[in-house]
Coordinates of C-alpha atoms in Angstrom, one line a residue:
Chain F
X262 CA 130.4 98.2 92.7
X263 CA 133.0 98.3 90.3
X264 CA 131.2 100.6 87.6
X265 CA 130.1 104.0 89.4
X266 CA 128.9 105.5 86.4
X267 CA 126.8 102.8 85.2
X268 CA 125.1 102.7 88.4
X269 CA 124.8 106.3 88.5
X270 CA 122.7 105.9 85.2
X271 CA 120.7 102.8 86.0
X272 CA 119.4 104.8 89.5
X273 CA 119.4 108.5 87.4
X274 CA 117.0 107.2 84.6
X275 CA 113.9 106.5 86.4
X276 CA 114.6 108.5 89.6
X277 CA 114.0 111.7 86.7
X278 CA 111.0 110.0 85.7
X279 CA 109.7 109.4 89.3
X280 CA 110.6 112.9 90.2
X281 CA 108.8 114.5 86.7
X282 CA 105.5 112.6 86.7
X283 CA 105.3 112.3 89.8
X284 CA 106.8 114.5 92.6
X285 CA 106.6 117.8 90.8
X286 CA 103.2 117.6 90.1
X287 CA 102.0 117.7 93.8
X288 CA 104.3 120.8 94.1
X289 CA 102.3 122.0 90.9
X290 CA 99.0 121.1 92.9
X291 CA 99.8 122.7 95.5
X292 CA 101.3 126.3 94.1
X293 CA 98.1 126.3 92.1
X294 CA 96.0 125.8 95.2
X295 CA 97.7 128.8 96.6
X296 CA 96.3 130.7 94.0
X297 CA 92.9 131.9 93.6
X298 CA 90.4 131.4 91.0
X299 CA 89.9 133.8 88.2
X300 CA 88.0 134.2 85.0
X301 CA 90.7 133.2 82.1
X302 CA 93.2 130.6 80.6
X303 CA 94.0 129.0 82.6
X304 CA 91.3 129.8 85.4
X305 CA 93.6 130.8 87.9
X306 CA 95.9 133.4 89.4
X307 CA 99.4 131.6 90.4
X308 CA 100.6 132.3 93.6
X309 CA 103.9 133.2 92.9
X310 CA 103.8 136.3 89.8
X311 CA 107.1 136.4 87.8
X312 CA 108.2 140.2 87.0
X313 CA 111.1 139.7 85.4
X314 CA 113.5 137.8 87.3
X315 CA 111.7 138.9 90.3
X316 CA 109.3 136.4 92.4
X317 CA 106.9 138.1 94.0
X318 CA 104.0 136.4 96.2
X319 CA 100.7 136.7 95.6
X320 CA 99.5 133.4 97.3
X321 CA 97.2 132.7 100.3
X322 CA 95.8 129.7 102.2
X323 CA 92.6 131.5 102.0
X324 CA 91.1 128.0 99.9
X325 CA 92.4 125.7 102.5
X326 CA 90.2 128.1 104.8
X327 CA 87.5 128.3 102.6
X328 CA 87.5 124.2 102.7
X329 CA 87.3 124.5 106.7
X330 CA 84.0 126.8 106.4
X331 CA 82.1 124.8 103.9
X332 CA 80.4 121.8 105.9
X333 CA 80.4 120.1 102.3
X334 CA 83.9 119.3 102.6
X335 CA 84.0 118.2 105.9
X336 CA 80.8 115.8 105.6
X337 CA 82.9 114.6 102.4
X338 CA 86.2 113.7 103.9
X339 CA 84.0 112.6 107.1
X340 CA 81.6 110.8 104.7
X341 CA 84.5 109.2 102.9
X342 CA 86.1 107.5 105.9
X343 CA 83.0 106.2 107.1
X344 CA 82.0 104.4 104.1
X345 CA 85.2 103.0 103.0
X346 CA 85.9 101.9 106.5
X347 CA 82.3 100.3 106.8
X348 CA 82.4 98.6 103.3
X349 CA 85.9 97.6 104.1
X350 CA 85.0 95.5 107.3
X351 CA 81.7 94.6 105.6
X352 CA 84.6 93.0 103.2
X353 CA 86.5 91.2 105.3
X354 CA 83.4 89.8 107.2
X355 CA 82.5 88.3 103.3
X356 CA 85.9 87.5 102.2
X357 CA 87.0 85.7 105.1
X358 CA 85.5 82.4 105.1
X359 CA 85.7 82.5 101.4
X360 CA 89.8 82.9 101.8
X361 CA 89.5 80.0 104.6
X362 CA 87.7 77.7 102.2
X363 CA 90.1 78.3 99.6
X364 CA 93.0 77.5 101.6
X365 CA 91.5 74.2 103.0
X366 CA 90.2 73.3 99.6
X367 CA 92.8 70.8 98.0
X368 CA 94.2 69.9 94.9
X369 CA 92.2 70.9 91.6
X370 CA 89.4 72.9 93.9
X371 CA 91.9 75.3 95.3
X372 CA 92.9 76.2 92.0
X373 CA 89.3 76.3 90.3
X374 CA 88.4 78.5 93.8
X375 CA 91.2 80.6 93.6
X376 CA 90.9 81.2 89.5
X377 CA 87.2 82.1 90.6
X378 CA 88.5 85.2 92.5
X379 CA 91.1 86.0 90.2
X380 CA 88.8 86.4 87.2
X381 CA 86.8 89.0 88.4
X382 CA 89.7 91.0 89.6
X383 CA 91.2 90.6 85.5
X384 CA 88.1 92.2 84.3
X385 CA 86.8 95.3 84.0
X386 CA 85.6 97.0 87.1
X387 CA 83.5 99.4 85.5
X388 CA 82.0 96.6 83.6
X389 CA 81.5 94.6 86.9
X390 CA 79.6 98.0 88.6
X391 CA 77.3 98.2 85.4
X392 CA 76.6 94.2 85.9
X393 CA 75.7 94.7 89.6
X394 CA 73.5 98.4 88.4
X395 CA 71.4 95.8 86.3
X396 CA 70.6 93.6 89.6
X397 CA 69.3 96.5 91.5
X398 CA 67.8 99.1 89.2
X399 CA 63.8 99.5 89.6
X400 CA 62.8 96.9 87.0
X401 CA 66.0 94.6 87.9
X402 CA 66.2 90.9 88.6
X403 CA 65.6 91.7 92.8
X404 CA 62.6 93.8 92.4
X405 CA 61.2 91.7 90.1
X406 CA 61.8 88.5 92.6
X407 CA 60.3 91.0 95.5
X408 CA 57.2 91.5 93.8
X409 CA 56.9 88.4 92.2
X410 CA 57.1 86.8 95.7
X411 CA 54.6 89.9 96.5
X412 CA 56.9 90.9 99.5
X413 CA 56.9 94.2 98.1
X414 CA 54.3 95.7 95.5
X415 CA 56.6 98.9 94.2
X416 CA 60.1 98.6 93.3
X417 CA 62.2 99.2 96.2
X418 CA 64.7 102.5 95.2
X419 CA 68.3 100.9 95.8
X420 CA 70.4 102.7 93.6
X421 CA 71.0 106.2 94.6
X422 CA 71.6 105.0 97.8
X423 CA 74.1 104.6 100.8
X424 CA 73.0 101.0 100.6
X425 CA 74.4 100.6 96.5
X426 CA 77.3 102.4 97.6
X427 CA 78.7 100.0 100.7
X428 CA 77.6 97.2 98.4
X429 CA 79.2 97.9 95.5
X430 CA 82.2 98.6 97.1
X431 CA 82.5 95.2 98.7
X432 CA 81.4 93.5 95.5
X433 CA 84.2 95.5 93.6
X434 CA 86.9 94.9 96.0
X435 CA 86.4 91.6 97.5
X436 CA 89.1 90.0 95.7
X437 CA 91.5 92.1 96.4
X438 CA 90.6 91.0 100.3
X439 CA 90.2 87.4 99.6
X440 CA 94.1 87.2 97.8
X441 CA 95.9 88.6 100.8
X442 CA 94.0 86.6 103.7
X443 CA 94.2 83.4 101.5
X444 CA 97.9 83.8 101.4
X445 CA 98.2 83.7 105.1
X446 CA 95.7 81.5 106.0
X447 CA 97.3 78.7 103.1
X448 CA 100.6 79.0 105.3
X449 CA 98.8 78.2 108.6
X450 CA 100.1 75.0 110.3
X451 CA 97.5 72.6 110.4
X452 CA 99.3 70.5 113.3
X453 CA 98.3 73.8 115.6
X454 CA 95.0 73.3 114.8
X455 CA 94.7 69.8 116.1
X456 CA 97.0 71.0 119.2
X457 CA 93.9 73.2 120.1
X458 CA 91.2 70.6 119.5
X459 CA 93.8 67.9 121.3
X460 CA 93.9 70.6 124.5
X461 CA 90.0 70.8 124.2
X462 CA 89.0 73.6 122.4
X463 CA 85.7 74.0 120.7
X464 CA 85.3 74.9 117.1
X465 CA 84.3 78.6 118.0
X466 CA 87.4 78.9 120.8
X467 CA 90.1 77.5 118.1
X468 CA 88.9 80.3 115.7
X469 CA 89.1 82.8 118.2
X470 CA 92.4 82.2 119.7
X471 CA 94.0 80.5 117.0
X472 CA 92.7 81.1 113.6
X473 CA 92.0 84.5 113.8
X474 CA 94.7 86.1 115.3
X475 CA 97.5 84.2 112.8
X476 CA 95.6 85.3 109.9
X477 CA 96.2 88.9 111.4
X478 CA 98.5 90.3 108.6
X479 CA 96.2 89.0 105.8
X480 CA 93.3 91.3 107.5
X481 CA 95.7 93.9 107.9
X482 CA 97.0 93.9 104.4
X483 CA 93.8 93.2 103.0
X484 CA 91.8 95.8 104.8
X485 CA 94.8 98.5 103.3
X486 CA 94.4 97.5 99.9
X487 CA 90.6 97.8 100.4
X488 CA 90.4 101.1 102.2
X489 CA 92.8 103.3 100.8
X490 CA 91.2 103.2 97.0
X491 CA 88.0 103.3 98.4
X492 CA 88.3 106.5 100.4
X493 CA 89.1 108.1 97.2
X494 CA 86.7 106.4 95.4
X495 CA 85.3 108.3 92.5
X496 CA 82.8 106.1 89.9
X497 CA 80.9 104.0 92.7
X498 CA 79.6 107.1 94.3
X499 CA 79.0 108.6 91.0
X500 CA 77.1 105.7 89.5
X501 CA 75.4 104.2 92.3
X502 CA 75.3 106.2 95.3
X503 CA 73.1 109.2 96.2
X504 CA 72.6 112.4 94.6
X505 CA 74.9 114.7 96.9
X506 CA 77.2 111.4 97.5
X507 CA 79.5 112.2 100.8
X508 CA 82.4 110.9 99.5
X509 CA 85.7 113.3 98.7
X510 CA 86.4 111.7 95.1
X511 CA 83.6 112.7 93.8
X512 CA 84.1 116.2 95.1
X513 CA 87.2 116.9 93.6
X514 CA 85.8 115.4 90.5
X515 CA 82.9 118.1 90.5
X516 CA 84.9 120.5 91.6
X517 CA 87.3 120.2 88.1
X518 CA 84.9 119.0 86.0
X519 CA 82.0 120.9 86.3
X520 CA 82.6 124.2 88.5
X521 CA 86.1 124.5 86.7
X522 CA 87.2 126.1 90.2
X523 CA 91.1 124.5 89.7
X524 CA 92.3 126.1 93.4
X525 CA 89.7 124.9 95.3
X526 CA 90.0 121.1 93.6
X527 CA 94.1 121.4 94.5
X528 CA 93.5 122.4 98.0
X529 CA 91.0 119.2 98.1
X530 CA 93.3 117.2 96.4
X531 CA 96.2 118.2 98.8
X532 CA 94.4 117.7 101.9
X533 CA 93.1 114.3 101.1
X534 CA 97.0 113.4 100.0
X535 CA 97.2 114.8 103.7
X536 CA 94.9 112.5 105.5
X537 CA 95.0 109.3 103.1
X538 CA 99.2 109.2 103.0
X539 CA 100.5 110.1 106.0
X540 CA 98.9 107.6 107.7
X541 CA 99.8 104.6 105.3
X542 CA 103.5 105.4 105.8
X543 CA 103.1 105.5 109.5
X544 CA 101.3 102.0 109.2
X545 CA 103.7 100.6 106.6
X546 CA 106.6 101.5 109.0
X547 CA 104.7 100.1 111.6
X548 CA 105.8 95.9 112.7
X549 CA 102.2 95.2 111.4
X550 CA 103.3 95.1 107.8
X551 CA 107.0 93.9 107.8
X552 CA 106.3 90.2 107.6
X553 CA 104.2 90.9 104.8
X554 CA 106.5 92.5 102.3
Chain X
X293 CA 78.7 77.6 109.1
X294 CA 81.8 79.1 107.2
X295 CA 81.4 77.1 104.6
X296 CA 77.6 78.3 104.0
X297 CA 79.0 82.2 104.3
X298 CA 81.6 81.2 101.6
X299 CA 79.4 79.7 98.8
X300 CA 77.3 83.1 99.6
X301 CA 80.5 85.3 99.3
X302 CA 81.2 83.4 95.7
X303 CA 77.3 83.6 94.7
X304 CA 77.9 87.7 95.5
X305 CA 80.9 87.7 93.2
X306 CA 79.1 85.6 90.6
X307 CA 75.3 86.4 90.4
X308 CA 75.5 89.8 88.8
X309 CA 78.2 88.7 86.6
X310 CA 75.6 86.1 85.1
X311 CA 72.6 88.2 84.8
X312 CA 74.8 90.2 82.6
X313 CA 75.6 87.0 80.2
X314 CA 72.2 85.8 80.1
X315 CA 71.0 89.4 79.5
X316 CA 73.4 90.2 76.5
X317 CA 71.5 87.4 74.4
X318 CA 68.3 89.2 75.1
X319 CA 66.5 90.4 72.1
X320 CA 63.9 92.8 73.8
X321 CA 65.6 96.5 73.6
X322 CA 64.1 96.8 77.9
X323 CA 66.8 95.4 79.8
X324 CA 64.4 94.2 82.3
X325 CA 62.3 92.6 79.9
X326 CA 63.2 88.9 78.7
X327 CA 62.9 88.5 74.9
X328 CA 64.1 85.6 74.1
X329 CA 67.3 84.9 72.8
X330 CA 69.1 86.7 70.2
X331 CA 72.8 88.0 69.2
X332 CA 71.5 91.3 68.0
X333 CA 73.5 93.5 70.8
X334 CA 76.7 92.2 69.5
X335 CA 76.0 92.5 66.2
X336 CA 75.1 96.2 67.2
X337 CA 78.6 96.9 69.2
X338 CA 80.4 95.1 66.2
X339 CA 79.4 98.8 64.0
X340 CA 79.4 100.8 66.9
X341 CA 82.5 102.8 65.7
X342 CA 82.8 104.8 68.6
X343 CA 83.5 101.7 70.9
X344 CA 85.5 99.9 68.1
X345 CA 87.5 102.9 68.0
X346 CA 87.8 103.6 71.7
X347 CA 88.7 99.9 72.2
X348 CA 91.5 100.3 69.6
X349 CA 93.0 103.6 71.6
X350 CA 92.9 101.5 74.9
X351 CA 94.7 99.1 73.4
X352 CA 97.4 101.1 71.8
X353 CA 97.5 103.0 74.9
X354 CA 97.9 99.7 77.6
X355 CA 100.3 98.0 75.3
X356 CA 102.6 100.8 75.4
X357 CA 101.9 101.8 79.2
X358 CA 102.6 98.7 80.1
X359 CA 105.8 97.8 78.4
X360 CA 107.5 101.1 79.5
X361 CA 105.9 100.6 82.8
X362 CA 107.7 97.0 82.7
X363 CA 110.9 98.3 81.7
X364 CA 111.2 100.7 84.6
X365 CA 109.6 98.8 87.2
X366 CA 111.9 96.1 86.3
X367 CA 114.7 98.4 87.3
X368 CA 113.0 99.9 90.0
X369 CA 112.8 96.6 91.5
X370 CA 116.0 95.9 90.4
X371 CA 117.2 98.5 92.2
X372 CA 115.2 98.4 95.5
X373 CA 116.6 95.1 96.3
X374 CA 120.2 94.8 94.8
X375 CA 122.0 98.1 94.9
X376 CA 121.6 98.7 99.0
X377 CA 122.3 102.1 100.1
X378 CA 122.4 105.1 98.0
X379 CA 121.8 108.8 98.6
X380 CA 118.4 109.7 98.2
X381 CA 117.2 106.2 98.6
X382 CA 114.3 106.5 101.2
X383 CA 112.9 109.4 98.6
X384 CA 113.5 106.9 95.6
X385 CA 111.7 104.1 97.6
X386 CA 108.7 106.6 98.6
X387 CA 107.9 107.6 95.0
X388 CA 108.4 104.4 93.6
X389 CA 105.6 102.7 95.8
X390 CA 103.2 105.6 96.2
X391 CA 101.5 105.5 93.1
X392 CA 100.3 102.7 94.2
X393 CA 97.9 104.3 97.4
X394 CA 97.7 107.7 95.6
X395 CA 93.8 108.2 94.7
X396 CA 93.6 108.0 91.4
X397 CA 91.1 111.7 91.2
X398 CA 94.5 113.4 92.8
X399 CA 97.0 111.6 90.4
X400 CA 94.7 112.1 87.6
X401 CA 94.3 115.9 88.7
X402 CA 98.2 116.4 89.2
X403 CA 99.1 114.9 86.0
X404 CA 96.7 116.9 84.3
X405 CA 98.4 120.1 85.8
X406 CA 102.1 119.3 85.2
X407 CA 100.8 118.4 81.4
X408 CA 99.2 122.0 81.1
X409 CA 102.4 123.7 82.8
X410 CA 104.9 121.6 80.9
X411 CA 102.8 123.2 77.7
X412 CA 103.0 126.4 78.6
X413 CA 106.9 126.6 79.6
X414 CA 108.2 124.1 76.7
X415 CA 105.4 123.8 74.3
X416 CA 105.6 119.9 75.1
X417 CA 103.3 117.6 75.1
X418 CA 101.1 119.9 72.7
X419 CA 97.5 119.1 74.4
X420 CA 96.1 116.2 75.6
X421 CA 96.7 113.1 73.4
X422 CA 97.1 109.3 74.1
X423 CA 100.9 110.5 74.5
X424 CA 99.9 112.1 78.1
X425 CA 97.5 108.8 79.1
X426 CA 100.6 106.5 78.3
X427 CA 102.8 108.5 80.2
X428 CA 100.3 108.8 83.3
X429 CA 99.5 105.0 83.1
X430 CA 103.0 103.7 82.9
X431 CA 103.9 106.0 86.1
X432 CA 101.3 104.1 87.9
X433 CA 102.1 100.9 86.4
X434 CA 105.5 100.9 86.9
X435 CA 105.0 100.8 90.9
X436 CA 102.9 97.6 90.4
X437 CA 105.4 96.1 88.3
X438 CA 108.4 97.3 91.3
X439 CA 106.5 95.4 93.8
X440 CA 106.3 92.2 91.8
X441 CA 109.5 92.1 90.8
X442 CA 111.2 93.3 94.2
X443 CA 109.0 90.0 96.1
X444 CA 110.5 88.0 93.1
X445 CA 114.1 88.9 93.8
X446 CA 113.6 88.5 97.5
X447 CA 113.3 85.2 97.0
X448 CA 116.1 84.9 94.7
X449 CA 119.6 82.5 95.5
X450 CA 121.8 85.4 95.2
X451 CA 125.0 82.7 95.2
X452 CA 124.0 82.7 91.4
X453 CA 124.9 86.2 90.5
X454 CA 127.9 85.8 93.0
X455 CA 129.1 83.1 91.2
X456 CA 129.0 84.6 87.8
X457 CA 130.8 87.8 89.2
X458 CA 133.8 85.8 90.6
X459 CA 134.1 84.1 87.1
X460 CA 134.3 87.7 85.7
X461 CA 131.4 88.8 84.1
X462 CA 130.5 92.2 84.7
X463 CA 126.9 93.5 86.3
X464 CA 125.3 94.1 83.2
X465 CA 126.2 90.9 81.9
X466 CA 125.1 89.4 85.0
X467 CA 121.5 91.1 85.1
X468 CA 120.8 90.2 81.3
X469 CA 122.2 86.4 81.4
X470 CA 121.1 85.4 84.8
X471 CA 118.6 87.8 86.8
X472 CA 116.6 88.3 83.9
X473 CA 115.8 84.9 82.3
X474 CA 115.4 83.6 86.8
X475 CA 112.7 86.8 87.0
X476 CA 111.0 86.3 83.5
X477 CA 107.7 84.7 84.7
X478 CA 107.6 87.8 87.1
X479 CA 108.2 90.3 84.3
X480 CA 105.4 88.7 82.8
X481 CA 103.0 88.5 85.5
X482 CA 104.0 92.5 85.8
X483 CA 103.6 93.4 82.3
X484 CA 99.7 91.8 82.8
X485 CA 99.2 93.6 85.9
X486 CA 100.2 97.0 84.3
X487 CA 98.6 96.0 81.3
X488 CA 95.1 95.3 83.1
X489 CA 95.4 98.4 85.2
X490 CA 95.8 100.6 82.0
X491 CA 92.7 99.1 80.4
X492 CA 90.8 99.8 83.3
X493 CA 91.7 103.0 84.3
X494 CA 88.8 105.4 83.8
X495 CA 89.2 108.1 86.1
X496 CA 93.0 109.0 85.6
X497 CA 92.8 109.0 81.8
X498 CA 89.5 111.4 82.2
X499 CA 91.9 113.8 83.1
X500 CA 94.4 113.7 80.8
X501 CA 92.9 112.8 77.6
X502 CA 92.0 114.8 74.7
X503 CA 89.8 115.2 72.0
X504 CA 90.2 111.9 70.0
X505 CA 91.7 109.9 72.6
X506 CA 88.6 108.9 74.4
X507 CA 89.2 105.0 76.0
X508 CA 87.2 102.3 76.5
X509 CA 86.1 102.9 80.5
X510 CA 85.1 106.9 79.5
X511 CA 82.7 105.5 76.7
X512 CA 81.6 102.9 78.6
X513 CA 81.1 105.1 81.3
X514 CA 79.0 108.0 79.1
X515 CA 76.9 105.1 78.1
X516 CA 75.8 103.6 81.4
X517 CA 75.4 107.5 82.9
X518 CA 73.1 108.2 80.1
X519 CA 71.2 105.2 80.8
X520 CA 71.0 102.0 80.0
X521 CA 72.3 100.3 76.8
X522 CA 72.4 96.3 76.2
X523 CA 75.0 96.6 74.4
X524 CA 77.3 97.5 77.0
X525 CA 76.0 93.4 78.5
X526 CA 77.5 92.3 75.4
X527 CA 80.7 93.8 75.6
X528 CA 81.1 93.0 79.2
X529 CA 80.5 89.3 78.1
X530 CA 83.1 89.3 75.6
X531 CA 85.5 90.7 78.2
X532 CA 84.5 88.4 80.8
X533 CA 85.0 85.4 77.9
X534 CA 88.9 86.6 77.1
X535 CA 89.6 87.0 80.9
X536 CA 88.4 83.5 81.1
X537 CA 90.3 82.5 78.6
X538 CA 93.5 83.9 79.1
X539 CA 93.8 83.3 82.6
X540 CA 92.7 79.4 81.5
X541 CA 95.4 79.6 79.3
X542 CA 98.0 80.7 81.8
X543 CA 97.1 78.0 84.1
X544 CA 97.5 75.2 81.9
X545 CA 100.7 77.0 80.8
X546 CA 102.3 77.0 84.6
X547 CA 100.7 73.4 85.5
X548 CA 102.6 72.1 82.7
X549 CA 105.7 73.7 83.7
X550 CA 105.4 72.8 87.3
X551 CA 104.6 68.8 85.7
X552 CA 108.0 69.7 84.0
X553 CA 109.9 70.6 87.0
X554 CA 108.6 67.4 89.1
X555 CA 109.2 65.2 86.2
X556 CA 113.2 66.5 85.7
X557 CA 113.3 66.6 89.5

């Protein structure tokens, strides 16, 4: 390009912003995670102390060792992956038929159904979680209905359980799963289904051998869109989960806001990053997503 | 079979919202008891200064953050799809898109520690405020805008840009005169996406906000935590109504534009 300086400026400004507000913060978190807890303001001993212009190394990996020794953190990392994974599968099971129905609908109906999926996506997730909590609470509609029908004579405890966490994740992230599924199903060539039928495939056979494999890119994209934010979820386990919820986002939050232990909170954050971002980068470089983006 | 399952899915999406809307008109103090129709919770919401001021903070943050995020995000999307290779391109791409997959608690705590460190070293920014929330929201907003813009530019006929270049237009002129007008709808939807994400964010704002800069989600969250307060139902209903009207208006405009394009061939 001719205007070399202009080009450098156009790249340089956003580059500088991202360096300052995205990359450097992680370097700082990493340095704090190597420090140790101390009473004071800020409440930690830095890993590197300056004596004049001479840096003196005081840091250690003690916080990381601590994370491996306390089963609480192990349980939280594994629990997050397990809950997010389970909820993603459930979400896929609910979303696939919806996406299929939208893709098969025509004209006005298709627009209307798409609108119905996008509307919750644009409203506040916190308010939607609150709406679901209203149904699940002991005096809520579900319990009233169950007791009215005589199925149970006492309210069933649904909030503060793992069941509520799964249900709420599915409910909140459902649009994120439906939309990518819809966009692959929409492109699906109807002639392929007719061909399968002509060759004698029954409904379920066509589904397993033709429709489902062809919607794979949408399935992968949707699962990533749900799984990745669900692993780090704080709001849902905190509001509807059990008291000692086994999710790492909640643990990090408590470590920072309740215990005020910055170095341990930082170490939790760094491990979370490594666990989550590395697989994502690998997946993004794999061929599966190439077609999508 | 599939159809029945799909209807079940739509019911799951809408039953909680429908109940929320109906109960926002409940006269009773108790959320679980129906006490007849009333608009008292809307009146109470209207008089709740904490909610009103938090809503104003949220709106202000979202407008500034979405605007900054859209300007940077558009430029980043343009660089990613048009500039070809340059030094550190891999690093640039990674930094530009990684905020999308970053867990919010990690983004929140890392930005907080950055702001504290910057204040120690340079005395700026002073404390946590609306400014720090705007910076945080703009940073993750621009990642989403960049993806939207890059996707739009990927399906864009480059020959128009090349024709302009052959006719002697320079790069800034081509961008402002040709590229930007064509991708304008994507810029608008990018802005709306960044705006909504900012309005919706609880976690990052909780880390980087300070005294007097509580956003609406922070106020709602503390209300929900403290127990049941029926005015949240009224607030939820208002939000649903505003989003529905906005989306319907958007659909109307889009279908009209579509019809015009068809007419003009």
